């Protein structure tokens, strides 16, 4: 505790003492034992479903890794981030909930906070890149003709570097990771904003670059997609039959995009609101019993995407079956188009991705 007290000496200078310095044991659970057990079982179910779902996505993609298109590579990266959260992070919190206290000390707290923020940020930035990719391919049809696999790998390098930078910044002395108010989990030290101007600058930077800006890009991309779909009925009339027939696929891709966006907002926005209120509201104004609910909801985000993928795969399989019945004798027909031939593969993949 003395080490943490020295790390947060600005808190005492400003007269505000964060919750993890107010008591001798910041890792003792502030919830009832029954509530901890329920949360432990909840996270266990979420962790198993997320691990199996994302593991399945990665396994199936690895079987055709040399044939993955750029958009599919980004989807695999999203599954890797979600799997990382489930494998690296959830066991710590599950054990702690069942033990009715955080079991891994300050070192484990910092590691857990870093890993959760690293994979969470990577997942969000990957989702941002996917939304931009879909926006460009649906709203600017010529974009997909030049995008190659190596561009996707460059994008992945940027995503991992971005997540590594922001997750590691707190270790440079401008921020920190700290236990949640309920004691059995750790996160970014949002409460630094109560201590000093430097703490406020740190929290605001994290909020802007790791939440608000990516979310704004996602919302912008999907809104533009929706507007494009609404106006495309007249626009596609100027193109050939192949592009007109891909209009149905664009509608389905838009639904996928909106489902992923809705899943993200449902999982993370409540947690972000509570975090901002804890950082800039009246000290300790968020009830401990209330703060645990958005945290558990955010931890379920890694489970949503595999479910969305499976639902859409089933719909595509139905479309594929219908297409085979209609044109079963045509060996050159593509799965999701009616009259796409080998000499137009580039334009088809632009529409598909």
XYZ file of C-alpha atoms in Angstrom:
353
model
C 0.000 0.000 0.000
C 2.868 2.389 0.679
C 4.006 2.017 -2.930
C 0.563 2.871 -4.215
C 0.307 5.802 -1.843
C 3.505 7.280 -3.231
C 2.313 6.621 -6.776
C -0.793 8.626 -6.087
C 0.594 11.406 -3.923
C -1.209 13.988 -6.030
C -4.443 12.589 -4.591
C -3.550 13.552 -1.045
C -2.241 16.910 -2.214
C -5.606 17.794 -3.658
C -7.515 16.484 -0.646
C -9.235 13.643 -2.524
C -8.421 10.068 -1.579
C -9.566 7.436 -4.088
C -11.515 4.408 -2.889
C -8.502 2.072 -3.145
C -6.519 4.170 -0.647
C -9.330 4.685 1.848
C -9.069 1.195 3.337
C -6.217 -1.112 4.181
C -7.502 -3.845 1.875
C -8.664 -2.384 -1.466
C -9.170 -5.867 -2.914
C -11.774 -7.109 -0.451
C -15.128 -7.515 -2.172
C -17.693 -4.829 -1.384
C -20.507 -7.043 -2.659
C -22.324 -9.784 -0.824
C -20.954 -13.295 -1.217
C -24.135 -14.317 -3.052
C -23.698 -11.476 -5.554
C -20.078 -12.481 -6.153
C -21.088 -16.092 -6.798
C -23.754 -15.002 -9.291
C -21.247 -12.726 -11.065
C -18.707 -15.579 -11.108
C -21.142 -17.974 -12.764
C -22.185 -15.267 -15.235
C -18.589 -14.594 -16.270
C -17.876 -18.328 -16.501
C -20.717 -18.801 -18.990
C -19.675 -15.699 -20.947
C -16.044 -16.830 -20.975
C -16.845 -20.332 -22.229
C -19.174 -19.116 -24.983
C -16.726 -16.421 -26.057
C -13.756 -18.783 -26.096
C -15.597 -21.439 -28.080
C -17.173 -18.949 -30.485
C -14.078 -16.927 -31.271
C -11.904 -20.030 -31.260
C -14.206 -21.565 -33.853
C -14.001 -18.451 -36.044
C -10.184 -18.515 -35.883
C -9.996 -22.276 -36.518
C -12.268 -22.169 -39.550
C -10.376 -19.174 -40.941
C -7.006 -20.889 -40.445
C -8.130 -23.715 -42.726
C -8.319 -21.256 -45.616
C -5.810 -18.658 -44.428
C -4.194 -18.257 -47.855
C -7.567 -17.464 -49.419
C -8.757 -14.925 -46.872
C -9.717 -11.587 -48.362
C -8.647 -8.341 -46.605
C -12.019 -7.877 -44.897
C -11.924 -11.465 -43.620
C -8.427 -10.917 -42.216
C -9.771 -7.999 -40.177
C -12.637 -10.169 -38.958
C -10.144 -12.799 -37.764
C -8.216 -10.089 -35.913
C -11.409 -9.057 -34.141
C -11.907 -12.671 -33.073
C -8.284 -12.785 -31.820
C -8.873 -9.688 -29.679
C -12.116 -11.084 -28.263
C -10.455 -14.450 -27.574
C -7.564 -12.663 -25.835
C -9.975 -10.929 -23.482
C -11.656 -14.242 -22.667
C -8.503 -16.316 -22.167
C -6.190 -13.760 -20.552
C -8.615 -11.670 -18.535
C -11.711 -13.558 -17.493
C -10.025 -16.326 -15.431
C -8.609 -13.641 -13.091
C -11.994 -12.062 -12.448
C -13.844 -15.400 -12.250
C -11.476 -16.726 -9.578
C -11.717 -13.449 -7.666
C -15.517 -13.345 -7.712
C -15.741 -16.897 -6.413
C -13.081 -16.085 -3.782
C -14.975 -12.957 -2.660
C -11.827 -10.829 -3.128
C -9.178 -9.984 -5.717
C -6.589 -12.743 -5.372
C -3.643 -11.443 -7.405
C -2.389 -8.293 -5.646
C -1.255 -5.063 -7.241
C 0.945 -6.728 -9.857
C -1.942 -8.916 -10.988
C -4.233 -5.881 -10.918
C -1.960 -3.907 -13.232
C -1.538 -6.899 -15.553
C -5.293 -7.538 -15.664
C -6.017 -3.853 -16.297
C -3.407 -3.678 -19.054
C -4.583 -6.869 -20.775
C -8.240 -5.865 -20.642
C -7.544 -2.401 -22.021
C -5.109 -3.719 -24.641
C -7.466 -6.296 -26.132
C -10.503 -4.061 -25.674
C -8.825 -1.179 -27.482
C -7.595 -3.554 -30.200
C -11.105 -4.895 -30.662
C -12.612 -1.414 -30.946
C -9.970 -0.127 -33.377
C -10.359 -3.288 -35.482
C -14.098 -2.680 -35.564
C -13.380 0.892 -36.624
C -11.175 -0.325 -39.482
C -13.855 -2.813 -40.559
C -16.498 -0.082 -40.567
C -14.289 2.132 -42.741
C -13.602 -0.781 -45.078
C -17.307 -1.471 -45.485
C -18.093 2.209 -45.920
C -15.547 2.583 -48.700
C -16.596 -0.624 -50.443
C -20.315 0.081 -50.302
C -20.231 3.840 -50.858
C -17.198 3.968 -53.192
C -17.399 0.915 -55.443
C -13.958 1.276 -57.010
C -12.158 1.062 -53.654
C -11.971 -2.732 -53.466
C -10.187 -3.072 -56.790
C -6.837 -1.977 -55.343
C -7.031 -3.284 -51.753
C -4.700 -6.277 -51.363
C -3.836 -8.646 -48.536
C -0.646 -6.798 -47.634
C -2.679 -3.625 -47.043
C -4.738 -5.525 -44.476
C -1.590 -6.732 -42.685
C -0.240 -3.161 -42.586
C -3.544 -2.116 -41.038
C -3.209 -4.894 -38.447
C 0.264 -3.662 -37.498
C -1.125 -0.157 -36.987
C -3.996 -1.502 -34.862
C -1.721 -3.505 -32.546
C 0.747 -0.607 -32.242
C -2.114 1.770 -31.398
C -3.519 -0.571 -28.732
C -0.054 -1.232 -27.275
C 0.707 2.486 -27.017
C -2.475 3.481 -25.187
C -2.480 0.425 -22.922
C 1.149 1.063 -21.915
C 0.875 4.841 -21.435
C -0.329 4.453 -17.801
C 2.968 2.732 -16.935
C 4.863 5.855 -18.044
C 3.707 7.742 -14.956
C 0.813 9.658 -16.525
C -1.862 7.221 -15.410
C -2.396 3.920 -13.645
C -4.525 0.827 -13.260
C -6.533 0.390 -10.079
C -9.161 -1.886 -8.517
C -12.813 -1.315 -9.286
C -14.900 0.088 -6.403
C -16.419 -3.352 -5.797
C -12.904 -4.783 -5.296
C -12.817 -7.970 -7.407
C -11.707 -6.514 -10.748
C -9.288 -3.883 -12.032
C -9.464 -1.185 -14.686
C -7.972 2.143 -15.707
C -7.626 4.558 -12.829
C -10.505 6.850 -13.825
C -10.353 8.420 -10.355
C -7.125 10.272 -11.220
C -9.359 12.933 -12.761
C -10.500 13.755 -9.230
C -6.922 14.328 -8.100
C -5.240 16.738 -10.518
C -5.327 18.507 -13.861
C -2.794 16.007 -15.199
C -5.149 13.189 -14.210
C -7.992 14.911 -16.019
C -5.843 15.286 -19.152
C -4.961 11.580 -19.019
C -8.577 10.455 -18.658
C -9.791 12.819 -21.387
C -7.098 11.571 -23.765
C -8.083 7.953 -23.145
C -11.764 8.775 -23.626
C -11.179 10.640 -26.892
C -8.621 8.422 -28.635
C -9.853 5.044 -27.356
C -13.617 5.578 -27.263
C -15.142 8.770 -28.656
C -13.125 9.073 -31.868
C -13.389 5.380 -32.881
C -17.098 5.371 -32.028
C -17.634 8.518 -34.109
C -15.923 6.851 -37.089
C -18.080 3.740 -36.676
C -21.300 5.739 -36.447
C -20.297 7.936 -39.408
C -19.485 4.894 -41.544
C -22.702 3.057 -40.810
C -24.868 6.152 -41.204
C -23.306 6.746 -44.618
C -23.937 3.096 -45.496
C -27.594 3.423 -44.556
C -27.957 6.584 -46.617
C -26.202 4.895 -49.519
C -28.506 1.895 -49.383
C -31.561 4.147 -49.340
C -30.374 6.059 -52.389
C -28.852 3.112 -54.236
C -32.094 2.055 -55.872
C -31.790 4.920 -58.335
C -28.007 4.813 -58.498
C -27.636 1.144 -59.390
C -29.925 1.624 -62.355
C -26.954 3.265 -64.103
C -24.784 0.163 -63.633
C -24.930 -3.221 -65.303
C -27.016 -6.168 -64.167
C -24.227 -7.645 -62.053
C -24.045 -4.596 -59.770
C -27.819 -4.313 -59.620
C -28.051 -7.908 -58.402
C -25.495 -7.218 -55.658
C -27.866 -4.665 -54.105
C -29.442 -7.408 -51.953
C -26.011 -8.382 -50.641
C -25.295 -4.752 -49.730
C -28.470 -4.708 -47.664
C -27.299 -7.804 -45.782
C -23.835 -6.356 -45.197
C -25.476 -3.230 -43.811
C -27.463 -5.351 -41.360
C -24.256 -7.083 -40.264
C -22.580 -3.716 -39.714
C -25.502 -2.405 -37.705
C -25.658 -5.557 -35.556
C -21.965 -5.322 -34.712
C -22.300 -1.613 -33.948
C -25.380 -2.220 -31.783
C -23.580 -5.002 -29.886
C -20.645 -2.722 -29.176
C -22.830 0.162 -28.014
C -24.935 -2.106 -25.827
C -21.879 -3.572 -24.119
C -19.576 -0.579 -23.677
C -21.550 2.666 -23.571
C -23.075 2.023 -20.101
C -19.588 1.271 -18.757
C -18.206 4.418 -20.401
C -20.967 6.548 -18.878
C -20.309 5.193 -15.382
C -16.545 5.656 -15.852
C -16.945 9.272 -16.951
C -19.286 9.942 -14.036
C -16.755 8.419 -11.644
C -13.976 10.534 -13.162
C -15.683 13.915 -13.334
C -18.741 13.631 -11.114
C -18.966 14.023 -7.371
C -16.421 11.699 -5.693
C -17.830 8.289 -4.828
C -21.243 9.287 -6.193
C -21.698 6.017 -8.117
C -23.085 3.313 -5.799
C -20.844 0.252 -5.645
C -23.739 -2.134 -6.339
C -24.610 -0.089 -9.437
C -21.055 0.122 -10.787
C -20.683 -3.651 -11.110
C -23.539 -4.039 -13.631
C -21.973 -2.008 -16.505
C -18.653 -3.754 -15.849
C -20.193 -7.199 -16.244
C -22.109 -6.068 -19.314
C -18.919 -4.781 -20.951
C -17.200 -8.111 -20.277
C -19.876 -9.836 -22.371
C -18.923 -7.919 -25.545
C -16.500 -10.616 -26.703
C -19.386 -13.088 -26.951
C -21.584 -11.131 -29.389
C -19.605 -11.147 -32.628
C -19.311 -14.950 -33.106
C -23.087 -15.183 -32.650
C -23.591 -12.513 -35.300
C -21.211 -14.311 -37.652
C -23.081 -17.612 -37.240
C -26.492 -16.028 -37.825
C -25.278 -14.325 -40.992
C -23.529 -17.512 -42.168
C -26.835 -19.362 -41.855
C -28.575 -16.703 -43.911
C -25.828 -16.815 -46.539
C -26.102 -20.612 -46.614
C -29.806 -20.287 -47.367
C -29.043 -17.836 -50.154
C -26.345 -20.163 -51.439
C -28.774 -23.090 -51.526
C -31.295 -21.002 -53.433
C -28.643 -19.888 -55.867
C -27.544 -23.470 -56.515
C -31.090 -24.535 -57.249
C -31.562 -21.693 -59.661
C -28.240 -22.078 -61.441
C -26.920 -25.471 -60.418
C -25.496 -26.196 -63.879
C -23.354 -23.082 -64.041
C -19.823 -23.816 -62.836
C -18.709 -20.242 -63.270
C -21.364 -18.628 -61.084
C -20.276 -17.128 -57.776
C -22.071 -17.822 -54.505
C -23.738 -14.497 -53.815
C -24.273 -13.086 -57.295
C -26.410 -14.133 -60.243
C -24.241 -13.435 -63.248
C -20.702 -13.022 -61.927
C -18.026 -14.735 -64.090
C -14.314 -15.289 -63.717
C -13.469 -12.271 -65.832
C -15.184 -9.996 -63.292
C -13.732 -11.436 -60.070
C -12.277 -8.138 -58.841
C -15.608 -6.333 -58.996
C -17.387 -9.278 -57.348
C -14.978 -9.311 -54.415
C -15.421 -5.560 -54.093
C -19.125 -6.160 -53.599
C -18.695 -9.206 -51.372
C -16.244 -7.671 -48.962
